[in-house]
């Protein structure tokens, strides 16, 4: 079988002759998600891919496709911090079931690791999704991450592939879903009670859509910079992220260019500091939302702010987008506090995301 591995060029717009490869990459993503999960709720549209690659001042990106004739049968997606002190490259890759066990995944990984070497990055971090089985049982040996109680069957194909290439399981995240239909009244009542207590403690709720208000953008950047520093990392090497107002605006533009809406709820102190925040991503034309970053800054923990901002955003979602009946979220299995909040809200685990890491003692020359 003659399969060609080559970079996917990013066009200036969709629907043009030079956008065919990117659009094929997005279409393949939908196929891969359906093959894995039985649905395509976690697939990115071509607009989302373009939005991310177009807004690349702070993060670099690359895509590779595997082509069997005129058909893309596999892909690899890479991302990295554009910072001289950064050490990692992150990647996901997938191959259609019809073309697996033919070396295509290995060739895609070769291409991705070559990018890491050329960037001078010593660490490659990869991700794989694993839906829960109906029984939830695991037969045979189980892989454990350094932290948390979850386990992954050592027999799954991704685990065997990762191990053979020198990758170790560094963290497991729970993938969870929440049904929000019909819960607006319940959410509103709980929010009112918690908001009153927060106000008495010197916190107010601020909410916005897409663009952060100018008087909060610096405070929001400061809070977002704490995200990778304060969340549980297990055995994963995580590069620091430098956030300022410009990066916040780029993050917002990535979402807008990708045809998605951002709903943000934040707890703000009397002095204008953002003590905690959460973000919901609403992809265009879908009937669900993603609860992405949620953080309470360390000095403000213990005041119920995590639950407060999540309730505020869920109320907005139910009021403004009632057609979106499901919310998905991801949490480190060892993040007991945030998991407790999500379980109290009604989130139910539906799978795991595994993080694999390989460290190269000789990464190459930057």
Short mmCIF file of C-alpha atoms in Angstrom, two decimals:
data_model
loop_
_atom_site.label_atom_id
_atom_site.label_comp_id
_atom_site.label_asym_id
_atom_site.label_seq_id
_atom_site.Cartn_x
_atom_site.Cartn_y
_atom_site.Cartn_z
CA UNK A 1 0.00 0.00 0.00
CA UNK A 2 1.46 3.34 -1.07
CA UNK A 3 0.39 5.86 1.60
CA UNK A 4 1.80 9.37 1.41
CA UNK A 5 2.49 11.34 4.61
CA UNK A 6 2.64 15.08 4.05
CA UNK A 7 1.99 18.37 5.87
CA UNK A 8 -1.44 19.94 5.57
CA UNK A 9 -1.15 23.56 4.50
CA UNK A 10 -3.42 26.05 6.22
CA UNK A 11 -5.43 28.20 3.77
CA UNK A 12 -6.50 31.78 4.29
CA UNK A 13 -10.17 30.82 3.99
CA UNK A 14 -12.45 27.83 3.51
CA UNK A 15 -14.14 26.91 0.27
CA UNK A 16 -11.10 27.82 -1.83
CA UNK A 17 -9.05 25.37 -3.94
CA UNK A 18 -6.21 25.42 -1.41
CA UNK A 19 -8.53 24.57 1.51
CA UNK A 20 -9.38 21.05 0.32
CA UNK A 21 -6.72 19.34 2.46
CA UNK A 22 -7.76 21.14 5.66
CA UNK A 23 -11.41 20.36 4.99
CA UNK A 24 -10.53 16.70 4.36
CA UNK A 25 -8.64 16.69 7.66
CA UNK A 26 -11.70 17.98 9.50
CA UNK A 27 -13.97 15.44 7.76
CA UNK A 28 -11.59 12.66 8.79
CA UNK A 29 -11.80 13.90 12.37
CA UNK A 30 -15.56 13.35 12.36
CA UNK A 31 -15.04 9.81 11.04
CA UNK A 32 -12.45 9.03 13.70
CA UNK A 33 -14.65 10.32 16.52
CA UNK A 34 -17.65 8.30 15.35
CA UNK A 35 -15.49 5.19 15.11
CA UNK A 36 -14.21 5.70 18.65
CA UNK A 37 -17.13 7.17 20.59
CA UNK A 38 -20.11 6.25 18.45
CA UNK A 39 -20.79 9.99 17.99
CA UNK A 40 -18.93 13.02 16.66
CA UNK A 41 -19.45 15.40 19.57
CA UNK A 42 -15.72 15.91 20.07
CA UNK A 43 -14.85 16.49 16.42
CA UNK A 44 -13.60 19.89 15.27
CA UNK A 45 -15.06 21.54 12.21
CA UNK A 46 -12.88 22.91 9.43
CA UNK A 47 -13.65 26.41 10.73
CA UNK A 48 -12.41 25.47 14.20
CA UNK A 49 -9.19 24.04 12.76
CA UNK A 50 -8.65 27.15 10.67
CA UNK A 51 -9.40 29.44 13.62
CA UNK A 52 -6.76 27.76 15.75
CA UNK A 53 -4.08 27.77 13.06
CA UNK A 54 -4.83 31.34 12.00
CA UNK A 55 -4.33 32.66 15.55
CA UNK A 56 -0.85 31.33 16.21
CA UNK A 57 1.22 34.14 17.71
CA UNK A 58 1.48 32.45 21.11
CA UNK A 59 1.06 28.80 20.13
CA UNK A 60 2.50 27.05 17.11
CA UNK A 61 0.58 24.35 15.23
CA UNK A 62 1.15 21.76 12.53
CA UNK A 63 -0.98 19.15 10.77
CA UNK A 64 0.03 16.04 8.85
CA UNK A 65 -2.20 13.87 6.70
CA UNK A 66 -1.81 10.27 5.53
CA UNK A 67 -3.15 9.83 2.01
CA UNK A 68 -4.15 6.62 0.28
CA UNK A 69 -4.54 7.94 -3.24
CA UNK A 70 -6.98 10.83 -3.02
CA UNK A 71 -8.37 9.79 0.38
CA UNK A 72 -7.04 10.96 3.72
CA UNK A 73 -6.93 7.93 6.04
CA UNK A 74 -4.95 9.29 8.98
CA UNK A 75 -3.81 12.54 10.53
CA UNK A 76 -1.63 14.02 13.26
CA UNK A 77 -2.20 17.37 14.96
CA UNK A 78 0.55 19.18 16.89
CA UNK A 79 0.69 22.21 19.16
CA UNK A 80 3.40 23.92 21.20
CA UNK A 81 4.10 27.07 23.17
CA UNK A 82 6.12 29.67 21.27
CA UNK A 83 8.46 30.29 24.18
CA UNK A 84 12.20 29.69 24.26
CA UNK A 85 11.88 28.02 27.67
CA UNK A 86 9.15 25.60 26.55
CA UNK A 87 10.12 21.92 26.43
CA UNK A 88 7.09 20.11 25.04
CA UNK A 89 5.16 19.39 21.88
CA UNK A 90 1.61 18.05 22.23
CA UNK A 91 -0.01 15.77 19.68
CA UNK A 92 -3.00 13.68 18.77
CA UNK A 93 -3.10 11.22 15.91
CA UNK A 94 -5.63 8.84 14.43
CA UNK A 95 -5.98 6.34 11.58
CA UNK A 96 -9.20 4.99 10.11
CA UNK A 97 -10.00 1.47 11.38
CA UNK A 98 -9.81 0.17 7.79
CA UNK A 99 -6.16 1.24 7.55
CA UNK A 100 -4.79 0.35 10.98
CA UNK A 101 -1.95 -2.08 11.69
CA UNK A 102 -0.21 -1.08 8.46
CA UNK A 103 2.40 1.24 9.94
CA UNK A 104 0.54 4.47 9.14
CA UNK A 105 0.27 5.53 12.77
CA UNK A 106 4.00 4.95 13.24
CA UNK A 107 4.83 7.09 10.20
CA UNK A 108 2.58 9.89 11.43
CA UNK A 109 4.26 9.74 14.83
CA UNK A 110 7.66 9.82 13.12
CA UNK A 111 6.64 13.04 11.38
CA UNK A 112 5.38 14.55 14.64
CA UNK A 113 8.50 13.60 16.59
CA UNK A 114 10.65 15.08 13.84
CA UNK A 115 8.90 18.42 14.37
CA UNK A 116 9.70 18.18 18.10
CA UNK A 117 13.36 17.50 17.33
CA UNK A 118 13.57 20.42 14.92
CA UNK A 119 12.03 22.67 17.55
CA UNK A 120 14.56 21.40 20.09
CA UNK A 121 11.80 20.12 22.38
CA UNK A 122 12.75 17.27 24.70
CA UNK A 123 9.26 16.06 25.59
CA UNK A 124 6.40 14.81 23.44
CA UNK A 125 2.95 14.56 25.03
CA UNK A 126 0.19 12.62 23.27
CA UNK A 127 -3.51 12.13 23.98
CA UNK A 128 -5.97 9.30 23.37
CA UNK A 129 -9.67 8.88 24.19
CA UNK A 130 -11.19 5.76 25.72
CA UNK A 131 -14.98 5.51 26.07
CA UNK A 132 -16.27 3.57 29.06
CA UNK A 133 -17.51 0.09 28.21
CA UNK A 134 -21.10 -0.80 29.07
CA UNK A 135 -19.99 -2.88 32.03
CA UNK A 136 -17.19 -0.54 33.04
CA UNK A 137 -14.98 -3.54 33.86
CA UNK A 138 -11.36 -3.97 32.80
CA UNK A 139 -9.96 -7.42 32.11
CA UNK A 140 -6.28 -8.24 32.49
CA UNK A 141 -3.40 -5.92 33.48
CA UNK A 142 -4.26 -2.29 34.17
CA UNK A 143 -2.11 0.79 33.62
CA UNK A 144 -2.14 3.44 36.34
CA UNK A 145 -1.06 7.05 36.13
CA UNK A 146 1.18 8.47 38.88
CA UNK A 147 -1.87 10.06 40.56
CA UNK A 148 -5.56 9.20 40.73
CA UNK A 149 -7.50 5.96 41.01
CA UNK A 150 -8.59 5.37 37.41
CA UNK A 151 -7.05 2.61 35.36
CA UNK A 152 -6.69 1.83 31.66
CA UNK A 153 -6.50 -1.68 30.27
CA UNK A 154 -2.95 -2.39 29.15
CA UNK A 155 -4.40 -4.40 26.26
CA UNK A 156 -5.99 -1.46 24.43
CA UNK A 157 -4.35 -0.76 21.09
CA UNK A 158 -3.28 2.77 21.99
CA UNK A 159 -1.55 1.58 25.16
CA UNK A 160 0.38 -1.08 23.25
CA UNK A 161 1.34 1.43 20.54
CA UNK A 162 2.43 4.09 23.02
CA UNK A 163 4.47 1.64 25.10
CA UNK A 164 6.24 0.29 22.01
CA UNK A 165 7.30 3.83 21.10
CA UNK A 166 8.64 4.64 24.57
CA UNK A 167 5.68 6.58 25.94
CA UNK A 168 4.51 6.19 29.54
CA UNK A 169 1.05 6.87 30.93
CA UNK A 170 1.40 10.23 32.68
CA UNK A 171 -2.21 11.13 33.56
CA UNK A 172 -5.80 10.02 33.16
CA UNK A 173 -8.63 12.54 32.83
CA UNK A 174 -12.29 11.77 33.28
CA UNK A 175 -14.54 12.72 30.39
CA UNK A 176 -17.96 13.56 31.82
CA UNK A 177 -21.32 14.74 30.53
CA UNK A 178 -24.16 16.68 32.12
CA UNK A 179 -27.76 16.82 30.90
CA UNK A 180 -28.96 20.39 31.45
CA UNK A 181 -32.42 20.28 29.84
CA UNK A 182 -35.17 21.43 32.20
CA UNK A 183 -32.82 22.52 34.99
CA UNK A 184 -32.94 26.32 34.64
CA UNK A 185 -35.13 26.85 37.72
CA UNK A 186 -33.00 24.58 39.89
CA UNK A 187 -29.78 26.21 38.75
CA UNK A 188 -31.19 29.71 39.29
CA UNK A 189 -32.28 29.01 42.87
CA UNK A 190 -28.92 27.55 43.85
CA UNK A 191 -27.08 30.39 42.13
CA UNK A 192 -29.06 33.05 43.99
CA UNK A 193 -28.21 31.50 47.33
CA UNK A 194 -24.51 31.11 46.57
CA UNK A 195 -24.21 34.56 44.96
CA UNK A 196 -25.60 36.19 48.11
CA UNK A 197 -22.96 34.45 50.25
CA UNK A 198 -20.20 35.38 47.80
CA UNK A 199 -21.31 39.02 47.76
CA UNK A 200 -21.13 39.10 51.54
CA UNK A 201 -17.57 37.81 51.24
CA UNK A 202 -16.53 40.55 48.82
CA UNK A 203 -16.99 38.76 45.48
CA UNK A 204 -19.29 39.65 42.61
CA UNK A 205 -20.13 37.67 39.47
CA UNK A 206 -19.21 39.12 36.08
CA UNK A 207 -20.28 37.37 32.87
CA UNK A 208 -19.45 38.08 29.25
CA UNK A 209 -19.78 36.60 25.77
CA UNK A 210 -16.84 36.25 23.37
CA UNK A 211 -14.92 39.41 24.28
CA UNK A 212 -13.62 40.17 27.78
CA UNK A 213 -14.57 43.67 28.97
CA UNK A 214 -11.66 46.07 28.68
CA UNK A 215 -11.55 46.80 32.40
CA UNK A 216 -11.16 43.07 33.17
CA UNK A 217 -8.89 41.86 30.40
CA UNK A 218 -5.62 42.24 32.34
CA UNK A 219 -7.09 40.54 35.40
CA UNK A 220 -8.42 37.74 33.20
CA UNK A 221 -4.98 37.26 31.64
CA UNK A 222 -3.45 37.00 35.12
CA UNK A 223 -5.98 34.36 36.15
CA UNK A 224 -5.56 32.36 32.94
CA UNK A 225 -1.79 32.29 33.40
CA UNK A 226 -2.37 30.40 36.67
CA UNK A 227 -4.30 27.62 34.93
CA UNK A 228 -1.38 25.40 33.90
CA UNK A 229 0.44 26.18 37.16
CA UNK A 230 -2.34 25.38 39.60
CA UNK A 231 -4.16 22.37 38.13
CA UNK A 232 -3.06 18.81 38.98
CA UNK A 233 -0.51 17.65 36.41
CA UNK A 234 0.13 14.04 37.41
CA UNK A 235 3.31 12.98 35.63
CA UNK A 236 2.86 15.40 32.72
CA UNK A 237 5.43 18.06 31.88
CA UNK A 238 3.44 21.25 31.34
CA UNK A 239 5.02 24.39 29.90
CA UNK A 240 4.21 27.70 31.49
CA UNK A 241 1.93 29.93 29.45
CA UNK A 242 2.55 33.66 29.22
CA UNK A 243 -0.76 35.50 29.21
CA UNK A 244 -1.41 39.18 28.66
CA UNK A 245 -4.25 41.17 27.11
CA UNK A 246 -3.00 40.38 23.60
CA UNK A 247 -3.13 36.64 24.24
CA UNK A 248 -6.63 36.90 25.67
CA UNK A 249 -7.73 38.68 22.49
CA UNK A 250 -6.04 36.05 20.35
CA UNK A 251 -7.80 33.28 22.30
CA UNK A 252 -11.11 35.03 21.71
CA UNK A 253 -10.40 35.51 18.01
CA UNK A 254 -9.55 31.82 17.65
CA UNK A 255 -13.00 30.94 18.93
CA UNK A 256 -14.83 33.57 16.86
CA UNK A 257 -12.92 32.63 13.69
CA UNK A 258 -13.82 29.01 14.45
CA UNK A 259 -17.57 29.78 14.49
CA UNK A 260 -17.85 29.17 18.24
CA UNK A 261 -19.24 31.30 21.05
CA UNK A 262 -17.51 31.72 24.40
CA UNK A 263 -19.49 32.17 27.60
CA UNK A 264 -17.32 33.24 30.54
CA UNK A 265 -18.35 33.65 34.17
CA UNK A 266 -15.91 35.07 36.70
CA UNK A 267 -15.81 35.84 40.40
CA UNK A 268 -14.31 39.30 40.83
CA UNK A 269 -12.99 40.84 44.04
CA UNK A 270 -13.75 44.35 45.22
CA UNK A 271 -10.30 45.33 43.97
CA UNK A 272 -10.97 44.05 40.45
CA UNK A 273 -8.95 40.81 40.68
CA UNK A 274 -10.44 37.72 39.04
CA UNK A 275 -10.51 35.11 41.80
CA UNK A 276 -12.03 32.36 39.69
CA UNK A 277 -13.52 31.75 36.27
CA UNK A 278 -15.04 29.16 34.00
CA UNK A 279 -15.57 29.02 30.26
CA UNK A 280 -18.17 27.31 28.08
CA UNK A 281 -17.45 26.79 24.39
CA UNK A 282 -20.51 26.65 22.10
CA UNK A 283 -19.61 25.28 18.65
CA UNK A 284 -21.87 26.57 15.88
CA UNK A 285 -24.86 24.44 14.98
CA UNK A 286 -24.32 21.78 17.64
CA UNK A 287 -26.64 20.78 20.49
CA UNK A 288 -24.02 20.63 23.24
CA UNK A 289 -21.32 22.75 24.88
CA UNK A 290 -17.84 22.14 26.25
CA UNK A 291 -16.95 23.27 29.75
CA UNK A 292 -13.26 23.94 29.29
CA UNK A 293 -11.03 25.85 31.71
CA UNK A 294 -12.27 26.31 35.26
CA UNK A 295 -9.96 27.75 37.89
CA UNK A 296 -10.10 29.26 41.34
CA UNK A 297 -6.90 31.12 42.17
CA UNK A 298 -5.18 29.55 45.16
CA UNK A 299 -5.60 32.52 47.54
CA UNK A 300 -9.38 32.46 47.03
CA UNK A 301 -10.09 28.75 47.39
CA UNK A 302 -12.45 27.51 50.06
CA UNK A 303 -15.12 30.15 49.32
CA UNK A 304 -17.33 28.11 46.99
CA UNK A 305 -16.28 30.10 43.93
CA UNK A 306 -15.81 27.07 41.66
CA UNK A 307 -19.43 26.02 42.06
CA UNK A 308 -20.56 29.65 41.89
CA UNK A 309 -19.05 30.44 38.49
CA UNK A 310 -20.16 27.11 37.02
CA UNK A 311 -23.74 27.71 38.13
CA UNK A 312 -23.64 31.23 36.67
CA UNK A 313 -22.50 29.93 33.29
CA UNK A 314 -24.96 27.02 33.27
CA UNK A 315 -27.79 29.48 33.93
CA UNK A 316 -26.67 31.58 30.97
CA UNK A 317 -26.43 28.50 28.77
CA UNK A 318 -29.92 27.33 29.69
CA UNK A 319 -31.40 30.79 29.20
CA UNK A 320 -29.68 31.70 25.93
CA UNK A 321 -29.13 28.33 24.23
CA UNK A 322 -31.83 25.92 25.46
CA UNK A 323 -31.22 23.69 22.43
CA UNK A 324 -27.86 22.72 23.93
CA UNK A 325 -28.98 19.98 26.27
CA UNK A 326 -25.60 18.40 27.13
CA UNK A 327 -22.36 19.81 28.53
CA UNK A 328 -19.06 17.90 28.36
CA UNK A 329 -16.06 18.46 30.59
CA UNK A 330 -12.61 16.98 31.31
CA UNK A 331 -10.94 16.71 34.73
CA UNK A 332 -7.78 15.06 36.00
CA UNK A 333 -8.76 11.91 37.87
CA UNK A 334 -6.79 13.16 40.89
CA UNK A 335 -8.54 16.56 40.92
CA UNK A 336 -10.85 15.56 43.75
CA UNK A 337 -12.16 19.03 44.52
CA UNK A 338 -13.26 19.89 40.97
CA UNK A 339 -14.64 16.40 40.44
CA UNK A 340 -16.71 16.78 43.61
CA UNK A 341 -18.21 20.00 42.24
CA UNK A 342 -19.02 18.37 38.91
CA UNK A 343 -20.55 15.29 40.52
CA UNK A 344 -22.69 17.56 42.72
CA UNK A 345 -23.88 19.30 39.54
CA UNK A 346 -24.81 15.93 38.02
CA UNK A 347 -21.92 15.19 35.66
CA UNK A 348 -21.53 11.48 34.85
CA UNK A 349 -18.32 9.89 33.64
CA UNK A 350 -18.48 8.60 30.06
CA UNK A 351 -14.82 7.81 29.37
CA UNK A 352 -11.19 8.61 29.95
CA UNK A 353 -8.61 10.69 28.16
CA UNK A 354 -5.11 9.27 28.53
CA UNK A 355 -2.00 11.45 28.45
CA UNK A 356 1.19 9.76 27.26
CA UNK A 357 4.65 11.23 27.59
CA UNK A 358 8.08 10.50 26.21
CA UNK A 359 11.22 12.38 27.14
CA UNK A 360 14.16 12.51 24.73
CA UNK A 361 17.54 13.15 26.35
CA UNK A 362 18.87 14.46 23.03
CA UNK A 363 16.08 16.55 21.51
CA UNK A 364 18.21 18.14 18.83
CA UNK A 365 19.23 21.70 18.18
CA UNK A 366 16.75 24.53 18.60
#
